[in-house]
């Protein structure tokens, strides 16, 4: 399906493929036929993933099928024409899974310290929203980390396993960002297995958070909520003496859980998870980036805005979001918040402000705006709402996002 369809148009396409009338599908999701007709004709914007997920369930398709296809990465002379398919091949390479696949005469594996330095560079690129750079580096780094783990013993092997878990975490994170939900799940699940073997509590909790995000991307909100609660329970005894790293990954675990609860329309759990994250942020005392989490009071506030939008509390998002100073956080966090603010402003029919917000975000991180489904859907909805010719700014943005 073409990537220039709105969510409403996708719903209409899948509904017709299922042979369902508007009346039948509307009944399956507890809505009126008039409401569904307006959704399919872009007269109503679907602002909550919980509603989109209910329609996906009724149509028996994945959440990603309605949000959009994964975006294609740009080719360039220096990077070549290998991107997500290369990462997919690395993740599904049977040789990474079998101890019998050790090559005779293979060169000495890289040290754990060297690999840790490389994964740090990948996380820096990710937090700078340099997605193409992340995707380019990960397949090679994945092979190197597996090679190091196979030839290590004792404490060195535990260190190598920890790095391997982090590489899979980075893979799951970038795959989630670009809409490859199924691949993200594979990476997160596999990374968690290696993290647990590493005996590193911080790496393990980081991968539990990664699994939570993968569950979110696949629309499995109840499972993500349960995982958050179960994972937190494992850390109860260690929290009083938690290091900044552990405190940060613990806090971000609850932030991910709060998004799952909001998408499941569970207000009580959303509040409880945000309160738990806030307590960790208060203990930490400041915005920081321990264990590449960008965790602190501001990130908690960002999630208050994001969960408010998911729960339909747009006024709350409007009151908090535009005023929030995110300048101390990594670009990825700042731009994701800007996308949420643009979304809220758009829902409040303040389209000019929403467009200005999105354009500012694009200046900071063009790749992140281009590859996130929300940026594309906002621009598509604005173009289709225009009664006359769209503005040059809007048309030019649509061209850059490859949707016209």
mmCIF file of C-alpha atoms in Angstrom:
data_model
loop_
_atom_site.group_PDB
_atom_site.id
_atom_site.type_symbol
_atom_site.label_atom_id
_atom_site.label_comp_id
_atom_site.label_asym_id
_atom_site.label_seq_id
_atom_site.Cartn_x
_atom_site.Cartn_y
_atom_site.Cartn_z
ATOM 1 C CA UNK A 1 0.000 0.000 0.000
ATOM 2 C CA UNK A 2 1.249 3.475 -0.803
ATOM 3 C CA UNK A 3 2.734 5.380 2.100
ATOM 4 C CA UNK A 4 0.736 8.498 1.252
ATOM 5 C CA UNK A 5 -2.546 7.168 2.646
ATOM 6 C CA UNK A 6 -3.951 8.533 5.872
ATOM 7 C CA UNK A 7 -4.943 6.202 8.682
ATOM 8 C CA UNK A 8 -8.589 6.729 7.746
ATOM 9 C CA UNK A 9 -7.925 5.711 4.153
ATOM 10 C CA UNK A 10 -6.056 2.625 5.335
ATOM 11 C CA UNK A 11 -9.028 1.636 7.481
ATOM 12 C CA UNK A 12 -11.326 1.976 4.472
ATOM 13 C CA UNK A 13 -8.934 -0.084 2.320
ATOM 14 C CA UNK A 14 -8.700 -2.968 4.836
ATOM 15 C CA UNK A 15 -12.441 -2.820 5.557
ATOM 16 C CA UNK A 16 -13.247 -3.285 1.884
ATOM 17 C CA UNK A 17 -10.676 -6.101 1.615
ATOM 18 C CA UNK A 18 -12.433 -7.806 4.529
ATOM 19 C CA UNK A 19 -15.787 -7.404 2.785
ATOM 20 C CA UNK A 20 -17.213 -5.448 5.721
ATOM 21 C CA UNK A 21 -19.707 -2.630 5.462
ATOM 22 C CA UNK A 22 -19.172 0.576 7.413
ATOM 23 C CA UNK A 23 -22.148 -0.385 9.574
ATOM 24 C CA UNK A 24 -20.642 -3.746 10.531
ATOM 25 C CA UNK A 25 -17.159 -2.403 11.312
ATOM 26 C CA UNK A 26 -18.594 0.514 13.285
ATOM 27 C CA UNK A 27 -20.630 -1.961 15.331
ATOM 28 C CA UNK A 28 -17.562 -4.102 16.024
ATOM 29 C CA UNK A 29 -15.757 -1.131 17.590
ATOM 30 C CA UNK A 30 -18.810 0.321 19.351
ATOM 31 C CA UNK A 31 -19.110 3.411 17.145
ATOM 32 C CA UNK A 32 -21.677 4.859 14.780
ATOM 33 C CA UNK A 33 -21.597 4.453 11.018
ATOM 34 C CA UNK A 34 -21.459 8.234 10.684
ATOM 35 C CA UNK A 35 -18.343 8.350 12.887
ATOM 36 C CA UNK A 36 -16.580 5.680 10.824
ATOM 37 C CA UNK A 37 -17.528 7.407 7.576
ATOM 38 C CA UNK A 38 -15.976 10.646 8.832
ATOM 39 C CA UNK A 39 -12.816 8.779 9.919
ATOM 40 C CA UNK A 40 -12.423 7.130 6.523
ATOM 41 C CA UNK A 41 -12.941 10.467 4.761
ATOM 42 C CA UNK A 42 -10.467 12.303 7.053
ATOM 43 C CA UNK A 43 -13.147 14.519 8.565
ATOM 44 C CA UNK A 44 -12.256 13.089 11.991
ATOM 45 C CA UNK A 45 -8.638 12.484 12.994
ATOM 46 C CA UNK A 46 -7.926 9.444 15.113
ATOM 47 C CA UNK A 47 -5.942 10.909 17.989
ATOM 48 C CA UNK A 48 -5.599 7.869 20.246
ATOM 49 C CA UNK A 49 -3.731 4.661 19.588
ATOM 50 C CA UNK A 50 -6.205 2.769 21.776
ATOM 51 C CA UNK A 51 -8.961 3.549 19.242
ATOM 52 C CA UNK A 52 -6.741 2.672 16.279
ATOM 53 C CA UNK A 53 -5.817 -0.596 17.977
ATOM 54 C CA UNK A 54 -9.488 -1.499 18.504
ATOM 55 C CA UNK A 55 -10.124 -0.995 14.775
ATOM 56 C CA UNK A 56 -7.022 -3.041 13.911
ATOM 57 C CA UNK A 57 -8.338 -5.863 16.102
ATOM 58 C CA UNK A 58 -11.736 -5.724 14.401
ATOM 59 C CA UNK A 59 -10.069 -5.870 10.972
ATOM 60 C CA UNK A 60 -7.662 -8.599 12.138
ATOM 61 C CA UNK A 61 -4.590 -6.620 11.079
ATOM 62 C CA UNK A 62 -1.617 -5.345 13.040
ATOM 63 C CA UNK A 63 -1.402 -1.887 14.531
ATOM 64 C CA UNK A 64 1.460 -1.152 12.141
ATOM 65 C CA UNK A 65 -0.743 -1.984 9.159
ATOM 66 C CA UNK A 66 -2.933 1.010 9.977
ATOM 67 C CA UNK A 67 -0.214 3.402 11.105
ATOM 68 C CA UNK A 68 1.927 3.094 7.958
ATOM 69 C CA UNK A 69 4.592 1.007 6.327
ATOM 70 C CA UNK A 70 8.160 1.358 7.526
ATOM 71 C CA UNK A 71 9.944 4.225 5.799
ATOM 72 C CA UNK A 72 12.739 3.678 3.329
ATOM 73 C CA UNK A 73 16.132 5.009 4.339
ATOM 74 C CA UNK A 74 17.911 7.388 2.031
ATOM 75 C CA UNK A 75 20.726 5.994 -0.114
ATOM 76 C CA UNK A 76 23.976 7.901 -0.467
ATOM 77 C CA UNK A 77 27.341 7.442 -2.145
ATOM 78 C CA UNK A 78 29.168 6.950 1.145
ATOM 79 C CA UNK A 79 26.596 4.664 2.791
ATOM 80 C CA UNK A 80 25.544 2.676 -0.251
ATOM 81 C CA UNK A 81 22.140 1.046 -0.659
ATOM 82 C CA UNK A 82 21.992 -1.307 2.310
ATOM 83 C CA UNK A 83 19.870 -0.329 5.311
ATOM 84 C CA UNK A 84 17.043 -2.146 7.120
ATOM 85 C CA UNK A 85 17.377 -5.307 4.959
ATOM 86 C CA UNK A 86 21.012 -5.590 6.087
ATOM 87 C CA UNK A 87 19.964 -5.305 9.724
ATOM 88 C CA UNK A 88 17.174 -7.821 9.149
ATOM 89 C CA UNK A 89 19.679 -10.249 7.642
ATOM 90 C CA UNK A 90 21.970 -9.818 10.654
ATOM 91 C CA UNK A 91 19.125 -10.452 13.106
ATOM 92 C CA UNK A 92 17.940 -13.553 11.275
ATOM 93 C CA UNK A 93 21.379 -15.003 10.473
ATOM 94 C CA UNK A 94 21.327 -18.582 11.765
ATOM 95 C CA UNK A 95 25.089 -18.420 12.297
ATOM 96 C CA UNK A 96 24.533 -15.963 15.151
ATOM 97 C CA UNK A 97 22.393 -18.545 16.942
ATOM 98 C CA UNK A 98 24.477 -21.682 16.560
ATOM 99 C CA UNK A 99 27.697 -22.448 18.478
ATOM 100 C CA UNK A 100 28.655 -24.726 15.550
ATOM 101 C CA UNK A 101 29.008 -21.694 13.293
ATOM 102 C CA UNK A 102 32.459 -20.617 14.497
ATOM 103 C CA UNK A 103 34.656 -20.077 11.484
ATOM 104 C CA UNK A 104 38.064 -21.698 11.337
ATOM 105 C CA UNK A 105 40.836 -19.177 11.156
ATOM 106 C CA UNK A 106 38.556 -16.328 12.160
ATOM 107 C CA UNK A 107 40.432 -13.281 13.387
ATOM 108 C CA UNK A 108 40.781 -12.428 17.062
ATOM 109 C CA UNK A 109 37.516 -10.972 18.405
ATOM 110 C CA UNK A 110 37.378 -7.330 19.507
ATOM 111 C CA UNK A 111 37.702 -6.597 23.206
ATOM 112 C CA UNK A 112 34.653 -5.872 25.362
ATOM 113 C CA UNK A 113 36.069 -2.419 26.044
ATOM 114 C CA UNK A 114 36.351 -1.728 22.320
ATOM 115 C CA UNK A 115 32.835 -2.987 21.705
ATOM 116 C CA UNK A 116 31.484 -0.924 24.597
ATOM 117 C CA UNK A 117 33.045 2.150 23.013
ATOM 118 C CA UNK A 118 31.395 1.296 19.687
ATOM 119 C CA UNK A 119 27.958 0.753 21.183
ATOM 120 C CA UNK A 120 28.337 4.078 22.987
ATOM 121 C CA UNK A 121 28.877 5.735 19.604
ATOM 122 C CA UNK A 122 25.738 4.017 18.295
ATOM 123 C CA UNK A 123 23.699 5.320 21.244
ATOM 124 C CA UNK A 124 25.083 8.822 20.687
ATOM 125 C CA UNK A 125 23.977 8.651 17.062
ATOM 126 C CA UNK A 126 20.556 7.354 18.114
ATOM 127 C CA UNK A 127 20.047 10.134 20.641
ATOM 128 C CA UNK A 128 21.172 12.624 17.990
ATOM 129 C CA UNK A 129 18.476 11.202 15.672
ATOM 130 C CA UNK A 130 21.073 10.089 13.119
ATOM 131 C CA UNK A 131 19.083 6.991 12.273
ATOM 132 C CA UNK A 132 20.826 6.105 9.021
ATOM 133 C CA UNK A 133 24.168 6.034 10.839
ATOM 134 C CA UNK A 134 22.731 3.721 13.497
ATOM 135 C CA UNK A 135 21.273 1.305 10.972
ATOM 136 C CA UNK A 136 24.487 1.332 8.952
ATOM 137 C CA UNK A 137 26.672 0.360 11.909
ATOM 138 C CA UNK A 138 24.512 -2.190 13.720
ATOM 139 C CA UNK A 139 24.847 -5.263 11.422
ATOM 140 C CA UNK A 140 28.650 -5.251 11.695
ATOM 141 C CA UNK A 141 28.567 -4.491 15.403
ATOM 142 C CA UNK A 142 26.125 -7.335 15.975
ATOM 143 C CA UNK A 143 28.468 -9.811 14.282
ATOM 144 C CA UNK A 144 31.467 -8.484 16.224
ATOM 145 C CA UNK A 145 29.634 -8.735 19.555
ATOM 146 C CA UNK A 146 28.581 -12.338 18.871
ATOM 147 C CA UNK A 147 32.153 -13.187 17.895
ATOM 148 C CA UNK A 148 33.496 -11.680 21.132
ATOM 149 C CA UNK A 149 30.927 -13.547 23.245
ATOM 150 C CA UNK A 150 31.819 -16.936 21.693
ATOM 151 C CA UNK A 151 35.539 -16.584 22.386
ATOM 152 C CA UNK A 152 35.278 -15.147 25.913
ATOM 153 C CA UNK A 153 35.312 -16.937 29.249
ATOM 154 C CA UNK A 154 34.479 -16.135 32.871
ATOM 155 C CA UNK A 155 34.050 -12.465 33.740
ATOM 156 C CA UNK A 156 35.104 -11.447 30.234
ATOM 157 C CA UNK A 157 32.230 -13.451 28.809
ATOM 158 C CA UNK A 158 29.756 -11.771 31.162
ATOM 159 C CA UNK A 159 31.022 -8.395 29.987
ATOM 160 C CA UNK A 160 30.723 -9.499 26.349
ATOM 161 C CA UNK A 161 27.165 -10.727 26.975
ATOM 162 C CA UNK A 162 26.283 -7.356 28.471
ATOM 163 C CA UNK A 163 27.555 -5.564 25.378
ATOM 164 C CA UNK A 164 25.711 -8.024 23.129
ATOM 165 C CA UNK A 165 22.496 -7.298 25.023
ATOM 166 C CA UNK A 166 23.046 -3.567 24.515
ATOM 167 C CA UNK A 167 23.599 -4.026 20.767
ATOM 168 C CA UNK A 168 20.278 -5.847 20.501
ATOM 169 C CA UNK A 169 18.684 -3.098 22.596
ATOM 170 C CA UNK A 170 19.921 -0.463 20.147
ATOM 171 C CA UNK A 171 18.624 -2.555 17.260
ATOM 172 C CA UNK A 172 15.201 -2.899 18.888
ATOM 173 C CA UNK A 173 15.074 0.846 19.555
ATOM 174 C CA UNK A 174 15.835 1.939 16.001
ATOM 175 C CA UNK A 175 13.549 -0.710 14.493
ATOM 176 C CA UNK A 176 10.688 0.517 16.671
ATOM 177 C CA UNK A 177 11.345 4.081 15.523
ATOM 178 C CA UNK A 178 11.066 3.235 11.836
ATOM 179 C CA UNK A 179 8.012 0.994 12.129
ATOM 180 C CA UNK A 180 9.594 -2.478 11.982
ATOM 181 C CA UNK A 181 7.619 -3.758 14.972
ATOM 182 C CA UNK A 182 8.105 -7.485 14.352
ATOM 183 C CA UNK A 183 11.859 -7.164 13.917
ATOM 184 C CA UNK A 184 12.007 -4.963 17.017
ATOM 185 C CA UNK A 185 10.343 -7.724 19.011
ATOM 186 C CA UNK A 186 12.916 -10.281 17.812
ATOM 187 C CA UNK A 187 15.793 -7.966 18.741
ATOM 188 C CA UNK A 188 14.373 -7.090 22.160
ATOM 189 C CA UNK A 189 13.566 -10.673 23.106
ATOM 190 C CA UNK A 190 16.948 -11.958 22.006
ATOM 191 C CA UNK A 191 18.723 -9.081 23.744
ATOM 192 C CA UNK A 192 16.938 -9.826 27.004
ATOM 193 C CA UNK A 193 18.187 -13.420 26.928
ATOM 194 C CA UNK A 194 21.802 -12.266 26.576
ATOM 195 C CA UNK A 195 21.334 -9.521 29.179
ATOM 196 C CA UNK A 196 20.128 -12.019 31.762
ATOM 197 C CA UNK A 197 23.154 -14.216 31.089
ATOM 198 C CA UNK A 198 25.420 -11.200 31.589
ATOM 199 C CA UNK A 199 24.385 -10.912 35.257
ATOM 200 C CA UNK A 200 24.249 -7.130 34.863
ATOM 201 C CA UNK A 201 21.177 -5.756 36.577
ATOM 202 C CA UNK A 202 21.301 -2.457 34.710
ATOM 203 C CA UNK A 203 21.586 -4.117 31.288
ATOM 204 C CA UNK A 204 18.806 -6.567 32.156
ATOM 205 C CA UNK A 205 16.382 -3.841 33.232
ATOM 206 C CA UNK A 206 17.314 -1.850 30.130
ATOM 207 C CA UNK A 207 16.339 -4.828 27.973
ATOM 208 C CA UNK A 208 13.125 -5.336 29.939
ATOM 209 C CA UNK A 209 12.285 -1.752 28.994
ATOM 210 C CA UNK A 210 13.180 -2.579 25.389
ATOM 211 C CA UNK A 211 10.781 -5.522 25.438
ATOM 212 C CA UNK A 212 8.113 -3.197 26.850
ATOM 213 C CA UNK A 213 8.627 -0.801 23.938
ATOM 214 C CA UNK A 214 8.458 -3.711 21.482
ATOM 215 C CA UNK A 215 5.168 -4.825 23.041
ATOM 216 C CA UNK A 216 3.905 -1.256 22.682
ATOM 217 C CA UNK A 217 4.877 -1.170 19.021
ATOM 218 C CA UNK A 218 2.948 -4.390 18.462
ATOM 219 C CA UNK A 219 -0.136 -3.074 20.277
ATOM 220 C CA UNK A 220 0.157 -5.511 23.193
ATOM 221 C CA UNK A 221 -0.632 -2.974 25.881
ATOM 222 C CA UNK A 222 -1.839 -5.297 28.634
ATOM 223 C CA UNK A 223 1.280 -7.443 28.308
ATOM 224 C CA UNK A 224 3.468 -4.317 28.499
ATOM 225 C CA UNK A 225 1.698 -3.207 31.686
ATOM 226 C CA UNK A 226 2.159 -6.614 33.272
ATOM 227 C CA UNK A 227 5.833 -6.742 32.310
ATOM 228 C CA UNK A 228 6.408 -3.337 33.899
ATOM 229 C CA UNK A 229 4.872 -4.480 37.181
ATOM 230 C CA UNK A 230 6.687 -7.824 37.172
ATOM 231 C CA UNK A 231 10.059 -6.269 36.366
ATOM 232 C CA UNK A 232 9.675 -3.605 39.039
ATOM 233 C CA UNK A 233 8.870 -6.233 41.642
ATOM 234 C CA UNK A 234 12.218 -7.912 40.979
ATOM 235 C CA UNK A 235 14.023 -4.694 41.958
ATOM 236 C CA UNK A 236 12.213 -3.866 45.204
ATOM 237 C CA UNK A 237 15.047 -5.009 47.468
ATOM 238 C CA UNK A 238 17.695 -3.100 45.510
ATOM 239 C CA UNK A 239 15.990 0.265 45.180
ATOM 240 C CA UNK A 240 17.028 1.759 48.541
ATOM 241 C CA UNK A 241 20.687 1.531 47.490
ATOM 242 C CA UNK A 242 20.181 1.976 43.748
ATOM 243 C CA UNK A 243 22.951 3.565 41.708
ATOM 244 C CA UNK A 244 22.092 6.441 39.327
ATOM 245 C CA UNK A 245 22.237 3.945 36.440
ATOM 246 C CA UNK A 246 19.790 1.544 38.080
ATOM 247 C CA UNK A 247 17.535 4.361 39.250
ATOM 248 C CA UNK A 248 17.413 5.719 35.705
ATOM 249 C CA UNK A 249 16.588 2.441 33.958
ATOM 250 C CA UNK A 250 14.004 1.718 36.674
ATOM 251 C CA UNK A 251 12.381 5.106 36.093
ATOM 252 C CA UNK A 252 12.301 4.726 32.311
ATOM 253 C CA UNK A 253 10.753 1.283 32.712
ATOM 254 C CA UNK A 254 7.791 2.974 34.377
ATOM 255 C CA UNK A 255 7.668 5.658 31.698
ATOM 256 C CA UNK A 256 7.279 2.951 29.057
ATOM 257 C CA UNK A 257 4.676 1.268 31.238
ATOM 258 C CA UNK A 258 2.765 4.532 31.603
ATOM 259 C CA UNK A 259 2.425 4.760 27.815
ATOM 260 C CA UNK A 260 1.095 1.204 27.694
ATOM 261 C CA UNK A 261 -1.416 1.960 30.451
ATOM 262 C CA UNK A 262 -2.570 5.141 28.699
ATOM 263 C CA UNK A 263 -3.061 3.297 25.405
ATOM 264 C CA UNK A 264 -5.037 0.658 27.296
ATOM 265 C CA UNK A 265 -7.145 3.540 28.699
ATOM 266 C CA UNK A 266 -6.183 2.585 32.252
ATOM 267 C CA UNK A 267 -6.015 5.952 33.980
ATOM 268 C CA UNK A 268 -5.290 4.627 37.467
ATOM 269 C CA UNK A 269 -2.282 2.592 36.339
ATOM 270 C CA UNK A 270 -1.047 5.476 34.190
ATOM 271 C CA UNK A 271 -1.056 7.771 37.229
ATOM 272 C CA UNK A 272 0.590 5.124 39.411
ATOM 273 C CA UNK A 273 3.385 4.434 36.917
ATOM 274 C CA UNK A 274 4.052 8.141 36.364
ATOM 275 C CA UNK A 275 4.180 8.669 40.132
ATOM 276 C CA UNK A 276 6.734 5.856 40.473
ATOM 277 C CA UNK A 277 8.835 7.376 37.690
ATOM 278 C CA UNK A 278 8.564 10.806 39.321
ATOM 279 C CA UNK A 279 9.836 9.405 42.617
ATOM 280 C CA UNK A 280 12.894 7.977 40.861
ATOM 281 C CA UNK A 281 13.457 11.292 39.063
ATOM 282 C CA UNK A 282 13.207 13.163 42.365
ATOM 283 C CA UNK A 283 15.751 10.849 43.929
ATOM 284 C CA UNK A 284 18.043 11.331 40.942
ATOM 285 C CA UNK A 285 17.614 15.073 41.424
ATOM 286 C CA UNK A 286 18.303 16.303 37.901
ATOM 287 C CA UNK A 287 18.025 15.502 34.211
ATOM 288 C CA UNK A 288 20.776 13.084 33.265
ATOM 289 C CA UNK A 289 21.642 10.444 30.704
ATOM 290 C CA UNK A 290 22.762 7.514 32.826
ATOM 291 C CA UNK A 291 22.780 4.249 30.856
ATOM 292 C CA UNK A 292 21.584 6.227 27.811
ATOM 293 C CA UNK A 293 18.140 6.815 29.338
ATOM 294 C CA UNK A 294 17.845 10.639 29.165
ATOM 295 C CA UNK A 295 15.986 10.160 32.431
ATOM 296 C CA UNK A 296 15.053 12.864 34.898
ATOM 297 C CA UNK A 297 12.194 15.208 35.829
ATOM 298 C CA UNK A 298 11.854 16.595 32.310
ATOM 299 C CA UNK A 299 11.476 13.175 30.705
ATOM 300 C CA UNK A 300 8.743 12.398 33.228
ATOM 301 C CA UNK A 301 6.997 15.645 32.237
ATOM 302 C CA UNK A 302 7.323 14.675 28.558
ATOM 303 C CA UNK A 303 5.495 11.450 29.323
ATOM 304 C CA UNK A 304 2.785 13.317 31.229
ATOM 305 C CA UNK A 305 2.076 15.150 27.978
ATOM 306 C CA UNK A 306 2.258 11.998 25.854
ATOM 307 C CA UNK A 307 -0.022 9.986 28.143
ATOM 308 C CA UNK A 308 -2.497 12.865 28.340
ATOM 309 C CA UNK A 309 -2.823 12.774 24.543
ATOM 310 C CA UNK A 310 -3.320 9.003 24.576
ATOM 311 C CA UNK A 311 -6.063 9.393 27.208
ATOM 312 C CA UNK A 312 -7.786 12.140 25.254
ATOM 313 C CA UNK A 313 -6.893 14.868 27.766
ATOM 314 C CA UNK A 314 -5.791 17.303 25.076
ATOM 315 C CA UNK A 315 -6.236 20.381 27.264
ATOM 316 C CA UNK A 316 -3.714 18.959 29.745
ATOM 317 C CA UNK A 317 -1.231 18.362 26.917
ATOM 318 C CA UNK A 318 -1.773 21.896 25.581
ATOM 319 C CA UNK A 319 -1.297 23.406 29.043
ATOM 320 C CA UNK A 320 1.967 21.563 29.746
ATOM 321 C CA UNK A 321 3.559 20.622 26.438
ATOM 322 C CA UNK A 322 4.457 23.893 24.667
ATOM 323 C CA UNK A 323 5.885 25.432 27.854
ATOM 324 C CA UNK A 324 8.151 22.512 28.704
ATOM 325 C CA UNK A 325 11.869 23.298 28.361
ATOM 326 C CA UNK A 326 13.535 20.215 26.873
ATOM 327 C CA UNK A 327 16.743 21.935 25.746
ATOM 328 C CA UNK A 328 18.935 19.965 28.163
ATOM 329 C CA UNK A 329 17.841 16.595 26.770
ATOM 330 C CA UNK A 330 19.199 14.657 23.772
ATOM 331 C CA UNK A 331 17.747 15.639 20.404
ATOM 332 C CA UNK A 332 15.748 12.423 20.077
ATOM 333 C CA UNK A 333 13.768 13.220 23.245
ATOM 334 C CA UNK A 334 13.289 16.867 22.291
ATOM 335 C CA UNK A 335 11.973 16.026 18.849
ATOM 336 C CA UNK A 336 9.685 13.243 20.062
ATOM 337 C CA UNK A 337 8.155 15.739 22.471
ATOM 338 C CA UNK A 338 7.795 18.288 19.664
ATOM 339 C CA UNK A 339 5.892 15.714 17.608
ATOM 340 C CA UNK A 340 3.521 15.188 20.546
ATOM 341 C CA UNK A 341 3.020 18.945 20.967
ATOM 342 C CA UNK A 342 2.324 19.338 17.229
ATOM 343 C CA UNK A 343 -0.192 16.509 17.504
ATOM 344 C CA UNK A 344 -1.969 18.153 20.454
ATOM 345 C CA UNK A 345 -2.042 21.562 18.748
ATOM 346 C CA UNK A 346 -3.441 19.971 15.599
ATOM 347 C CA UNK A 347 -6.205 18.276 17.573
ATOM 348 C CA UNK A 348 -7.022 21.691 19.079
ATOM 349 C CA UNK A 349 -7.327 23.096 15.518
ATOM 350 C CA UNK A 350 -4.249 25.288 15.977
ATOM 351 C CA UNK A 351 -2.776 24.009 12.720
ATOM 352 C CA UNK A 352 -0.454 26.947 12.046
ATOM 353 C CA UNK A 353 1.231 26.505 15.446
ATOM 354 C CA UNK A 354 1.368 22.743 14.934
ATOM 355 C CA UNK A 355 3.052 23.167 11.541
ATOM 356 C CA UNK A 356 5.563 25.638 12.985
ATOM 357 C CA UNK A 357 6.359 23.167 15.769
ATOM 358 C CA UNK A 358 6.874 20.351 13.273
ATOM 359 C CA UNK A 359 9.095 22.493 11.063
ATOM 360 C CA UNK A 360 11.260 23.420 14.058
ATOM 361 C CA UNK A 361 11.534 19.737 14.941
ATOM 362 C CA UNK A 362 12.546 18.907 11.377
ATOM 363 C CA UNK A 363 15.383 21.434 11.565
ATOM 364 C CA UNK A 364 16.745 19.631 14.629
ATOM 365 C CA UNK A 365 16.257 16.073 13.372
ATOM 366 C CA UNK A 366 15.083 15.652 9.769
ATOM 367 C CA UNK A 367 15.486 11.876 9.847
ATOM 368 C CA UNK A 368 13.386 11.443 12.978
ATOM 369 C CA UNK A 369 10.527 13.543 11.606
ATOM 370 C CA UNK A 370 10.708 11.783 8.232
ATOM 371 C CA UNK A 371 10.625 8.266 9.656
ATOM 372 C CA UNK A 372 8.044 8.726 12.432
ATOM 373 C CA UNK A 373 4.511 7.817 11.413
ATOM 374 C CA UNK A 374 3.061 10.762 13.367
ATOM 375 C CA UNK A 375 4.903 13.415 11.369
ATOM 376 C CA UNK A 376 3.718 11.907 8.091
ATOM 377 C CA UNK A 377 0.136 11.487 9.254
ATOM 378 C CA UNK A 378 -0.061 15.055 10.555
ATOM 379 C CA UNK A 379 1.118 16.465 7.233
ATOM 380 C CA UNK A 380 -1.254 14.233 5.268
ATOM 381 C CA UNK A 381 -4.219 15.273 7.417
ATOM 382 C CA UNK A 382 -3.364 18.976 7.065
ATOM 383 C CA UNK A 383 -3.134 18.722 3.285
ATOM 384 C CA UNK A 384 -6.463 16.933 3.042
ATOM 385 C CA UNK A 385 -8.196 19.465 5.301
ATOM 386 C CA UNK A 386 -7.190 22.372 3.093
ATOM 387 C CA UNK A 387 -10.111 23.884 1.221
ATOM 388 C CA UNK A 388 -7.792 25.655 -1.201
ATOM 389 C CA UNK A 389 -4.248 25.117 -2.306
ATOM 390 C CA UNK A 390 -1.927 24.091 0.567
ATOM 391 C CA UNK A 391 0.723 26.597 1.592
ATOM 392 C CA UNK A 392 4.203 26.394 0.128
ATOM 393 C CA UNK A 393 5.609 25.493 3.576
ATOM 394 C CA UNK A 394 3.223 22.567 3.948
ATOM 395 C CA UNK A 395 3.683 21.324 0.381
ATOM 396 C CA UNK A 396 7.452 21.552 0.639
ATOM 397 C CA UNK A 397 7.433 19.642 3.933
ATOM 398 C CA UNK A 398 5.277 16.932 2.362
ATOM 399 C CA UNK A 399 7.818 16.560 -0.448
ATOM 400 C CA UNK A 400 10.678 16.216 2.026
ATOM 401 C CA UNK A 401 8.722 13.547 3.904
ATOM 402 C CA UNK A 402 8.204 11.673 0.612
ATOM 403 C CA UNK A 403 4.400 11.657 0.916
ATOM 404 C CA UNK A 404 3.509 13.643 -2.224
#
